[in-house]
PDB file of C-alpha atoms and ligand atoms in Angstrom:
ATOM      1  CA  MET C   1      -8.492  -4.218 -18.863  1.00  0.00           C
ATOM      2  CA  GLN C   2      -5.560  -5.465 -16.510  1.00  0.00           C
ATOM      3  CA  LEU C   3      -5.455  -4.106 -13.294  1.00  0.00           C
ATOM      4  CA  ILE C   4      -2.614  -4.865  -9.938  1.00  0.00           C
ATOM      5  CA  ASP C   5      -4.085  -4.393  -6.359  1.00  0.00           C
ATOM      6  CA  ILE C   6      -0.474  -3.170  -4.751  1.00  0.00           C
ATOM      7  CA  GLY C   7      -2.178  -3.016  -1.244  1.00  0.00           C
ATOM      8  CA  ALA C   8      -4.909  -5.672  -0.382  1.00  0.00           C
ATOM      9  CA  ASN C   9      -4.643  -6.479   3.280  1.00  0.00           C
ATOM     10  CA  LEU C  10      -6.251 -10.270   2.324  1.00  0.00           C
ATOM     11  CA  THR C  11      -5.358 -12.102   5.144  1.00  0.00           C
ATOM     12  CA  HIS C  12      -8.135  -9.560   7.557  1.00  0.00           C
ATOM     13  CA  ASP C  13     -10.313 -11.844   9.369  1.00  0.00           C
ATOM     14  CA  SER C  14     -13.191 -10.018   7.443  1.00  0.00           C
ATOM     15  CA  PHE C  15     -12.344 -12.391   4.541  1.00  0.00           C
ATOM     16  CA  ASP C  16     -12.108 -15.266   6.134  1.00  0.00           C
ATOM     17  CA  HIS C  17     -15.319 -16.755   5.599  1.00  0.00           C
ATOM     18  CA  ASP C  18     -15.762 -15.671   1.344  1.00  0.00           C
ATOM     19  CA  ARG C  19     -11.821 -15.107   0.336  1.00  0.00           C
ATOM     20  CA  ASP C  20     -12.050 -17.296  -3.100  1.00  0.00           C
ATOM     21  CA  ALA C  21     -15.279 -15.318  -4.105  1.00  0.00           C
ATOM     22  CA  VAL C  22     -13.641 -12.083  -3.342  1.00  0.00           C
ATOM     23  CA  MET C  23     -10.768 -12.908  -5.063  1.00  0.00           C
ATOM     24  CA  GLN C  24     -12.886 -14.164  -8.229  1.00  0.00           C
ATOM     25  CA  ARG C  25     -15.157 -10.809  -7.328  1.00  0.00           C
ATOM     26  CA  ALA C  26     -11.312  -8.780  -8.489  1.00  0.00           C
ATOM     27  CA  ARG C  27     -10.733 -11.263 -11.222  1.00  0.00           C
ATOM     28  CA  GLU C  28     -13.782 -10.984 -12.948  1.00  0.00           C
ATOM     29  CA  ALA C  29     -13.187  -6.910 -12.386  1.00  0.00           C
ATOM     30  CA  GLY C  30      -9.439  -7.062 -13.900  1.00  0.00           C
ATOM     31  CA  VAL C  31      -7.673  -7.536 -11.522  1.00  0.00           C
ATOM     32  CA  VAL C  32      -5.155  -9.910 -12.351  1.00  0.00           C
ATOM     33  CA  GLN C  33      -2.519  -9.818  -9.204  1.00  0.00           C
ATOM     34  CA  MET C  34      -2.562  -8.533  -6.108  1.00  0.00           C
ATOM     35  CA  VAL C  35       0.252  -7.502  -3.412  1.00  0.00           C
ATOM     36  CA  ILE C  36      -0.880  -8.813   0.300  1.00  0.00           C
ATOM     37  CA  THR C  37       0.292  -6.381   2.687  1.00  0.00           C
ATOM     38  CA  GLY C  38       1.593  -8.216   5.812  1.00  0.00           C
ATOM     39  CA  ALA C  39       1.496  -5.438   8.349  1.00  0.00           C
ATOM     40  CA  SER C  40       2.451  -7.340  11.543  1.00  0.00           C
ATOM     41  CA  ARG C  41       3.945  -9.919  13.351  1.00  0.00           C
ATOM     42  CA  GLU C  42       0.810 -12.636  12.803  1.00  0.00           C
ATOM     43  CA  HIS C  43      -0.931 -11.461   9.411  1.00  0.00           C
ATOM     44  CA  SER C  44       3.244 -10.901   7.536  1.00  0.00           C
ATOM     45  CA  PRO C  45       3.633 -14.979   7.963  1.00  0.00           C
ATOM     46  CA  LYS C  46      -0.154 -15.329   6.792  1.00  0.00           C
ATOM     47  CA  ALA C  47       0.416 -13.297   3.431  1.00  0.00           C
ATOM     48  CA  LEU C  48       2.820 -15.151   2.286  1.00  0.00           C
ATOM     49  CA  ALA C  49       1.082 -18.104   2.692  1.00  0.00           C
ATOM     50  CA  LEU C  50      -1.391 -17.040   0.620  1.00  0.00           C
ATOM     51  CA  ALA C  51       0.708 -16.235  -1.942  1.00  0.00           C
ATOM     52  CA  GLN C  52       2.182 -19.361  -1.916  1.00  0.00           C
ATOM     53  CA  ALA C  53      -0.804 -20.972  -1.932  1.00  0.00           C
ATOM     54  CA  HIS C  54      -1.651 -18.725  -5.316  1.00  0.00           C
ATOM     55  CA  PRO C  55       1.898 -18.394  -7.385  1.00  0.00           C
ATOM     56  CA  GLY C  56       2.227 -16.031 -10.110  1.00  0.00           C
ATOM     57  CA  GLU C  57      -1.347 -14.167  -8.796  1.00  0.00           C
ATOM     58  CA  LEU C  58      -0.536 -13.205  -5.103  1.00  0.00           C
ATOM     59  CA  PHE C  59       2.326 -11.885  -3.689  1.00  0.00           C
ATOM     60  CA  ALA C  60       2.947 -10.370  -0.518  1.00  0.00           C
ATOM     61  CA  THR C  61       5.045  -7.751   1.736  1.00  0.00           C
ATOM     62  CA  ALA C  62       6.339  -8.922   5.021  1.00  0.00           C
ATOM     63  CA  GLY C  63       6.641  -6.147   7.543  1.00  0.00           C
ATOM     64  CA  VAL C  64       5.304  -4.783  10.798  1.00  0.00           C
ATOM     65  CA  HIS C  65       2.646  -1.465  10.738  1.00  0.00           C
ATOM     66  CA  PRO C  66       3.560   1.676  13.270  1.00  0.00           C
ATOM     67  CA  HIS C  67       0.176   0.659  14.642  1.00  0.00           C
ATOM     68  CA  HIS C  68       1.915  -2.773  16.068  1.00  0.00           C
ATOM     69  CA  ALA C  69       5.451  -0.993  16.164  1.00  0.00           C
ATOM     70  CA  SER C  70       5.758  -1.958  19.939  1.00  0.00           C
ATOM     71  CA  GLU C  71       5.838  -5.926  18.656  1.00  0.00           C
ATOM     72  CA  TYR C  72       9.197  -5.157  16.695  1.00  0.00           C
ATOM     73  CA  THR C  73      11.725  -6.606  18.863  1.00  0.00           C
ATOM     74  CA  VAL C  74      14.769  -8.544  17.777  1.00  0.00           C
ATOM     75  CA  GLU C  75      13.166 -11.838  17.482  1.00  0.00           C
ATOM     76  CA  CYS C  76      10.396  -9.973  15.299  1.00  0.00           C
ATOM     77  CA  ASP C  77      13.615  -8.164  13.144  1.00  0.00           C
ATOM     78  CA  ALA C  78      14.433 -12.006  12.058  1.00  0.00           C
ATOM     79  CA  GLU C  79      11.389 -13.645  11.195  1.00  0.00           C
ATOM     80  CA  MET C  80      10.871 -10.912   8.890  1.00  0.00           C
ATOM     81  CA  ARG C  81      14.400 -11.075   7.279  1.00  0.00           C
ATOM     82  CA  ALA C  82      13.252 -14.850   7.087  1.00  0.00           C
ATOM     83  CA  LEU C  83      10.142 -14.253   5.716  1.00  0.00           C
ATOM     84  CA  LEU C  84      12.054 -11.326   2.484  1.00  0.00           C
ATOM     85  CA  ALA C  85      14.137 -14.417   1.796  1.00  0.00           C
ATOM     86  CA  HIS C  86      11.250 -16.071  -0.227  1.00  0.00           C
ATOM     87  CA  GLU C  87      10.452 -14.777  -3.445  1.00  0.00           C
ATOM     88  CA  GLU C  88       7.020 -14.593  -3.595  1.00  0.00           C
ATOM     89  CA  VAL C  89       8.119 -11.939  -0.814  1.00  0.00           C
ATOM     90  CA  VAL C  90       8.148  -8.349  -3.066  1.00  0.00           C
ATOM     91  CA  ALA C  91       8.696  -5.561  -0.812  1.00  0.00           C
ATOM     92  CA  VAL C  92       9.634  -4.518   2.787  1.00  0.00           C
ATOM     93  CA  GLY C  93       6.320  -3.417   5.073  1.00  0.00           C
ATOM     94  CA  GLU C  94       4.243  -1.725   5.650  1.00  0.00           C
ATOM     95  CA  CYS C  95       6.473   0.289   7.548  1.00  0.00           C
ATOM     96  CA  GLY C  96       6.576   3.880   8.477  1.00  0.00           C
ATOM     97  CA  LEU C  97       5.175   6.442  11.130  1.00  0.00           C
ATOM     98  CA  ASP C  98       1.906   7.459  12.310  1.00  0.00           C
ATOM     99  CA  TYR C  99       1.589   9.787  14.655  1.00  0.00           C
ATOM    100  CA  PHE C 100      -2.221  10.495  13.749  1.00  0.00           C
ATOM    101  CA  ARG C 101      -3.317   7.182  15.683  1.00  0.00           C
ATOM    102  CA  ASP C 102      -0.203   6.910  18.002  1.00  0.00           C
ATOM    103  CA  PHE C 103      -0.916   3.342  18.926  1.00  0.00           C
ATOM    104  CA  SER C 104       2.808   2.421  19.385  1.00  0.00           C
ATOM    105  CA  PRO C 105       5.106   5.403  20.905  1.00  0.00           C
ATOM    106  CA  ARG C 106       6.332   7.310  18.872  1.00  0.00           C
ATOM    107  CA  PRO C 107      10.062   6.730  19.717  1.00  0.00           C
ATOM    108  CA  ALA C 108       8.650   2.596  19.275  1.00  0.00           C
ATOM    109  CA  GLN C 109       7.098   3.550  15.935  1.00  0.00           C
ATOM    110  CA  ARG C 110      10.990   5.545  14.547  1.00  0.00           C
ATOM    111  CA  ARG C 111      12.642   2.599  15.671  1.00  0.00           C
ATOM    112  CA  ALA C 112      10.552  -0.137  13.799  1.00  0.00           C
ATOM    113  CA  PHE C 113      10.800   2.219  11.032  1.00  0.00           C
ATOM    114  CA  GLU C 114      14.617   2.324  10.847  1.00  0.00           C
ATOM    115  CA  MET C 115      15.399  -1.438  11.959  1.00  0.00           C
ATOM    116  CA  GLN C 116      13.324  -1.953   8.567  1.00  0.00           C
ATOM    117  CA  LEU C 117      14.800   0.330   6.219  1.00  0.00           C
ATOM    118  CA  GLN C 118      17.796  -1.480   7.448  1.00  0.00           C
ATOM    119  CA  THR C 119      16.513  -4.709   6.489  1.00  0.00           C
ATOM    120  CA  ALA C 120      15.319  -2.739   2.964  1.00  0.00           C
ATOM    121  CA  ALA C 121      19.191  -2.197   2.755  1.00  0.00           C
ATOM    122  CA  ASP C 122      20.351  -5.610   3.168  1.00  0.00           C
ATOM    123  CA  THR C 123      18.173  -7.238   1.204  1.00  0.00           C
ATOM    124  CA  GLY C 124      17.562  -4.926  -1.801  1.00  0.00           C
ATOM    125  CA  LYS C 125      13.628  -5.112  -1.869  1.00  0.00           C
ATOM    126  CA  PRO C 126      11.777  -2.171  -2.809  1.00  0.00           C
ATOM    127  CA  LEU C 127       9.390  -0.889   0.410  1.00  0.00           C
ATOM    128  CA  PHE C 128       6.057  -0.465   1.023  1.00  0.00           C
ATOM    129  CA  LEU C 129       6.153   2.641   3.033  1.00  0.00           C
ATOM    130  CA  HIS C 130       2.743   4.139   5.427  1.00  0.00           C
ATOM    131  CA  GLN C 131       3.082   8.004   6.422  1.00  0.00           C
ATOM    132  CA  ARG C 132       0.143  10.085   8.292  1.00  0.00           C
ATOM    133  CA  ASP C 133       0.682  13.005  10.030  1.00  0.00           C
ATOM    134  CA  ALA C 134       4.836  12.626  10.387  1.00  0.00           C
ATOM    135  CA  HIS C 135       5.841  14.082   6.749  1.00  0.00           C
ATOM    136  CA  ALA C 136       9.014  15.597   8.633  1.00  0.00           C
ATOM    137  CA  ASP C 137      10.391  12.661  11.038  1.00  0.00           C
ATOM    138  CA  PHE C 138       8.806  10.366   8.021  1.00  0.00           C
ATOM    139  CA  VAL C 139      11.372  12.489   5.168  1.00  0.00           C
ATOM    140  CA  ALA C 140      14.636  12.877   7.820  1.00  0.00           C
ATOM    141  CA  ILE C 141      14.734   8.994   8.825  1.00  0.00           C
ATOM    142  CA  MET C 142      14.511   7.955   5.262  1.00  0.00           C
ATOM    143  CA  ARG C 143      17.265  10.599   4.635  1.00  0.00           C
ATOM    144  CA  GLU C 144      19.564   8.948   6.661  1.00  0.00           C
ATOM    145  CA  PHE C 145      19.452   5.755   3.987  1.00  0.00           C
ATOM    146  CA  GLU C 146      19.738   7.674   1.117  1.00  0.00           C
ATOM    147  CA  GLY C 147      21.469   5.844  -1.276  1.00  0.00           C
ATOM    148  CA  ARG C 148      21.726   2.521   0.501  1.00  0.00           C
ATOM    149  CA  ILE C 149      17.725   1.836  -0.044  1.00  0.00           C
ATOM    150  CA  GLY C 150      16.316   1.330  -3.526  1.00  0.00           C
ATOM    151  CA  ARG C 151      12.681   1.541  -4.264  1.00  0.00           C
ATOM    152  CA  ALA C 152       9.486   2.979  -2.262  1.00  0.00           C
ATOM    153  CA  VAL C 153       6.030   3.696  -2.367  1.00  0.00           C
ATOM    154  CA  VAL C 154       4.391   5.551  -0.246  1.00  0.00           C
ATOM    155  CA  HIS C 155       1.086   3.286   0.270  1.00  0.00           C
ATOM    156  CA  CYS C 156      -2.282   5.433   0.279  1.00  0.00           C
ATOM    157  CA  PHE C 157      -0.880   9.018  -0.187  1.00  0.00           C
ATOM    158  CA  THR C 158      -3.189  11.437   1.527  1.00  0.00           C
ATOM    159  CA  GLY C 159      -0.852  14.495   1.907  1.00  0.00           C
ATOM    160  CA  SER C 160      -0.658  17.521   0.837  1.00  0.00           C
ATOM    161  CA  ARG C 161       1.057  19.460  -2.352  1.00  0.00           C
ATOM    162  CA  GLU C 162       3.967  20.066  -0.377  1.00  0.00           C
ATOM    163  CA  GLU C 163       4.643  16.947   0.780  1.00  0.00           C
ATOM    164  CA  LEU C 164       3.830  14.918  -2.477  1.00  0.00           C
ATOM    165  CA  PHE C 165       6.663  17.298  -4.230  1.00  0.00           C
ATOM    166  CA  ALA C 166       8.941  16.474  -1.363  1.00  0.00           C
ATOM    167  CA  CYS C 167       8.312  12.044  -2.117  1.00  0.00           C
ATOM    168  CA  LEU C 168       8.703  12.868  -6.182  1.00  0.00           C
ATOM    169  CA  ASP C 169      12.125  14.909  -5.284  1.00  0.00           C
ATOM    170  CA  ARG C 170      13.139  12.021  -3.600  1.00  0.00           C
ATOM    171  CA  ASP C 171      12.267   9.685  -6.350  1.00  0.00           C
ATOM    172  CA  TRP C 172       9.298   7.739  -4.457  1.00  0.00           C
ATOM    173  CA  TYR C 173       6.567   6.252  -6.043  1.00  0.00           C
ATOM    174  CA  ILE C 174       3.031   7.173  -5.217  1.00  0.00           C
ATOM    175  CA  GLY C 175      -0.225   4.482  -4.102  1.00  0.00           C
ATOM    176  CA  ILE C 176      -3.382   5.993  -4.617  1.00  0.00           C
ATOM    177  CA  THR C 177      -6.793   4.468  -2.930  1.00  0.00           C
ATOM    178  CA  GLY C 178     -10.005   5.259  -2.875  1.00  0.00           C
ATOM    179  CA  TRP C 179      -9.023   8.398  -0.091  1.00  0.00           C
ATOM    180  CA  LEU C 180      -9.920   9.740  -3.129  1.00  0.00           C
ATOM    181  CA  CYS C 181     -13.383   9.424  -3.534  1.00  0.00           C
ATOM    182  CA  ASP C 182     -13.852  10.471  -0.090  1.00  0.00           C
ATOM    183  CA  GLU C 183     -15.787  14.267  -0.648  1.00  0.00           C
ATOM    184  CA  ARG C 184     -15.001  15.075   3.164  1.00  0.00           C
ATOM    185  CA  ARG C 185     -11.480  14.608   3.341  1.00  0.00           C
ATOM    186  CA  GLY C 186     -10.312  13.628  -0.189  1.00  0.00           C
ATOM    187  CA  GLN C 187     -11.158  16.153  -2.412  1.00  0.00           C
ATOM    188  CA  HIS C 188      -7.442  17.982  -2.524  1.00  0.00           C
ATOM    189  CA  LEU C 189      -6.157  14.526  -4.209  1.00  0.00           C
ATOM    190  CA  ARG C 190      -8.719  15.017  -7.315  1.00  0.00           C
ATOM    191  CA  GLU C 191      -6.369  18.541  -7.957  1.00  0.00           C
ATOM    192  CA  LEU C 192      -3.121  16.324  -7.318  1.00  0.00           C
ATOM    193  CA  VAL C 193      -2.975  13.184  -8.764  1.00  0.00           C
ATOM    194  CA  LYS C 194      -2.749  15.739 -11.706  1.00  0.00           C
ATOM    195  CA  SER C 195       1.184  15.876 -11.006  1.00  0.00           C
ATOM    196  CA  ILE C 196       2.214  12.636 -10.521  1.00  0.00           C
ATOM    197  CA  PRO C 197       3.822  10.874 -13.118  1.00  0.00           C
ATOM    198  CA  ALA C 198       2.443   8.082 -14.972  1.00  0.00           C
ATOM    199  CA  GLU C 199       5.455   6.247 -14.111  1.00  0.00           C
ATOM    200  CA  ARG C 200       5.686   7.241 -10.581  1.00  0.00           C
ATOM    201  CA  LEU C 201       1.875   6.018  -9.753  1.00  0.00           C
ATOM    202  CA  MET C 202       0.537   2.976  -8.897  1.00  0.00           C
ATOM    203  CA  ILE C 203      -3.615   1.815  -7.549  1.00  0.00           C
ATOM    204  CA  GLU C 204      -4.394   0.342  -4.208  1.00  0.00           C
ATOM    205  CA  THR C 205      -7.480  -0.381  -2.486  1.00  0.00           C
ATOM    206  CA  ASP C 206      -6.319  -1.407   0.984  1.00  0.00           C
ATOM    207  CA  ALA C 207      -9.073  -3.831   1.311  1.00  0.00           C
ATOM    208  CA  PRO C 208     -11.196  -4.370   3.555  1.00  0.00           C
ATOM    209  CA  TYR C 209     -10.797  -0.424   4.747  1.00  0.00           C
ATOM    210  CA  LEU C 210     -11.503   2.600   2.526  1.00  0.00           C
ATOM    211  CA  LEU C 211     -14.512   1.107   0.930  1.00  0.00           C
ATOM    212  CA  PRO C 212     -14.792   4.223  -1.844  1.00  0.00           C
ATOM    213  CA  ARG C 213     -17.549   6.464  -1.345  1.00  0.00           C
ATOM    214  CA  THR C 214     -18.402   7.015  -4.876  1.00  0.00           C
ATOM    215  CA  VAL C 215     -19.448   3.313  -5.384  1.00  0.00           C
ATOM    216  CA  ARG C 216     -23.002   3.063  -6.557  1.00  0.00           C
ATOM    217  CA  PRO C 217     -25.102   1.002  -5.242  1.00  0.00           C
ATOM    218  CA  ALA C 218     -23.314   1.780  -2.073  1.00  0.00           C
ATOM    219  CA  PRO C 219     -22.662  -1.760  -0.690  1.00  0.00           C
ATOM    220  CA  SER C 220     -24.770  -2.357   2.218  1.00  0.00           C
ATOM    221  CA  HIS C 221     -21.724  -3.729   4.320  1.00  0.00           C
ATOM    222  CA  ARG C 222     -18.789  -1.088   4.970  1.00  0.00           C
ATOM    223  CA  ARG C 223     -15.687  -4.069   4.157  1.00  0.00           C
ATOM    224  CA  ASN C 224     -13.664  -2.634   0.896  1.00  0.00           C
ATOM    225  CA  GLU C 225     -12.407  -5.588  -1.786  1.00  0.00           C
ATOM    226  CA  PRO C 226     -10.043  -5.759  -4.590  1.00  0.00           C
ATOM    227  CA  MET C 227     -12.406  -6.025  -7.232  1.00  0.00           C
ATOM    228  CA  TYR C 228     -13.725  -1.555  -6.436  1.00  0.00           C
ATOM    229  CA  LEU C 229     -10.132  -1.264  -7.941  1.00  0.00           C
ATOM    230  CA  ALA C 230     -11.754  -0.624 -10.955  1.00  0.00           C
ATOM    231  CA  HIS C 231     -13.590   1.980  -9.616  1.00  0.00           C
ATOM    232  CA  ILE C 232     -10.944   4.047  -8.310  1.00  0.00           C
ATOM    233  CA  VAL C 233      -8.834   3.670 -11.552  1.00  0.00           C
ATOM    234  CA  GLU C 234     -11.769   5.052 -13.425  1.00  0.00           C
ATOM    235  CA  GLU C 235     -12.167   7.934 -11.112  1.00  0.00           C
ATOM    236  CA  LEU C 236      -8.668   8.375 -11.182  1.00  0.00           C
ATOM    237  CA  ALA C 237      -8.255   8.370 -14.819  1.00  0.00           C
ATOM    238  CA  ARG C 238     -10.835  11.199 -14.970  1.00  0.00           C
ATOM    239  CA  ASP C 239      -9.231  13.603 -12.667  1.00  0.00           C
ATOM    240  CA  ARG C 240      -6.245  13.046 -14.274  1.00  0.00           C
ATOM    241  CA  GLY C 241      -7.905  13.613 -17.746  1.00  0.00           C
ATOM    242  CA  GLU C 242      -7.048  10.180 -19.442  1.00  0.00           C
ATOM    243  CA  ASP C 243      -8.625   7.556 -21.041  1.00  0.00           C
ATOM    244  CA  VAL C 244      -8.919   5.001 -18.382  1.00  0.00           C
ATOM    245  CA  ALA C 245      -7.163   2.227 -20.401  1.00  0.00           C
ATOM    246  CA  VAL C 246      -4.645   4.546 -20.671  1.00  0.00           C
ATOM    247  CA  THR C 247      -4.317   5.247 -16.790  1.00  0.00           C
ATOM    248  CA  ALA C 248      -4.938   1.121 -16.377  1.00  0.00           C
ATOM    249  CA  ALA C 249      -2.301   0.222 -17.988  1.00  0.00           C
ATOM    250  CA  ASN C 250       0.369   2.481 -16.967  1.00  0.00           C
ATOM    251  CA  ALA C 251      -0.578   1.966 -13.076  1.00  0.00           C
ATOM    252  CA  THR C 252      -0.028  -1.834 -13.939  1.00  0.00           C
ATOM    253  CA  ALA C 253       3.268  -1.487 -16.317  1.00  0.00           C
ATOM    254  CA  THR C 254       4.706   0.557 -13.039  1.00  0.00           C
ATOM    255  CA  ALA C 255       3.921  -1.497 -10.573  1.00  0.00           C
ATOM    256  CA  ARG C 256       4.958  -4.750 -11.969  1.00  0.00           C
ATOM    257  CA  ALA C 257       8.383  -3.092 -12.758  1.00  0.00           C
ATOM    258  CA  PHE C 258       8.664  -1.738  -9.059  1.00  0.00           C
ATOM    259  CA  PHE C 259       7.584  -5.020  -7.484  1.00  0.00           C
ATOM    260  CA  GLY C 260       9.606  -6.917 -10.126  1.00  0.00           C
ATOM    261  CA  LEU C 261       6.547  -9.197 -11.017  1.00  0.00           C
ATOM    262  CA  PRO C 262       6.293 -11.534 -13.750  1.00  0.00           C
ATOM    263  CA  ALA C 263       3.919 -11.379 -16.510  1.00  0.00           C
ATOM    264  CA  ALA C 264       0.157 -12.234 -15.658  1.00  0.00           C
ATOM    265  CA  THR C 265      -1.026 -15.568 -16.299  1.00  0.00           C
ATOM    266  CA  GLY C 266      -4.251 -16.731 -15.610  1.00  0.00           C
ATOM    267  CA  ALA C 267      -7.437 -13.788 -15.821  1.00  0.00           C
TER     268      ALA C 267
HETATM  269 ZN1   ZN K 301      -1.018   1.726   5.764  1.00  0.00          ZN
END
């Protein structure tokens, strides 16, 4: 089984003491490639550096998460565009809207999102998108760029059936995380994932966040790791009524085409 984690925050401080061991455990679990999420002015350059240190295995995105939207100045925009000139940087983002936490004011979120959509339009690179409790504004802003931007994935999809179909109708891709394994708030996804066409479905851990609650034995720490992607795809396959090898192969092929990744070499 070859897996691609399309969303791993591997530059997070919690990996500083054992990042190599984390990567090795991921390889042993079948994770052959990862896209390292760049989500701030501080971490997007780190994501590129990590990808450059592991050519062909790690790739990066460059962007600013809505939580950090207040830092999206003109200088920041230029920095992101410079990062995107590197071939290891395979997508614009993480960007989007988050009205659940509102860590940055909503007008700042909308402005940073629009500027990053413009970058996607200018560079032709795909989009790695975040949306939480902001569906209507999110769709409205995306519509302004219709016809100018290319492929887009709504990462860590957690929304309703209506929101899922709104995304699929617009040919957006869907990223599924271990949120699926959360019996308190992810139960509805168990049914919804049956409706996602294989050629639109990708998988991700969002590590170190969102440790799947169904991992047994439950780790003593709360940190999620890319190796748990193998667990997520098993749960996802069961919910879709597919053989896990089929779900995994399809998600890998979809991710490779979406981000334009080469075939995995090592592993
Ligand atoms: Zn996110």
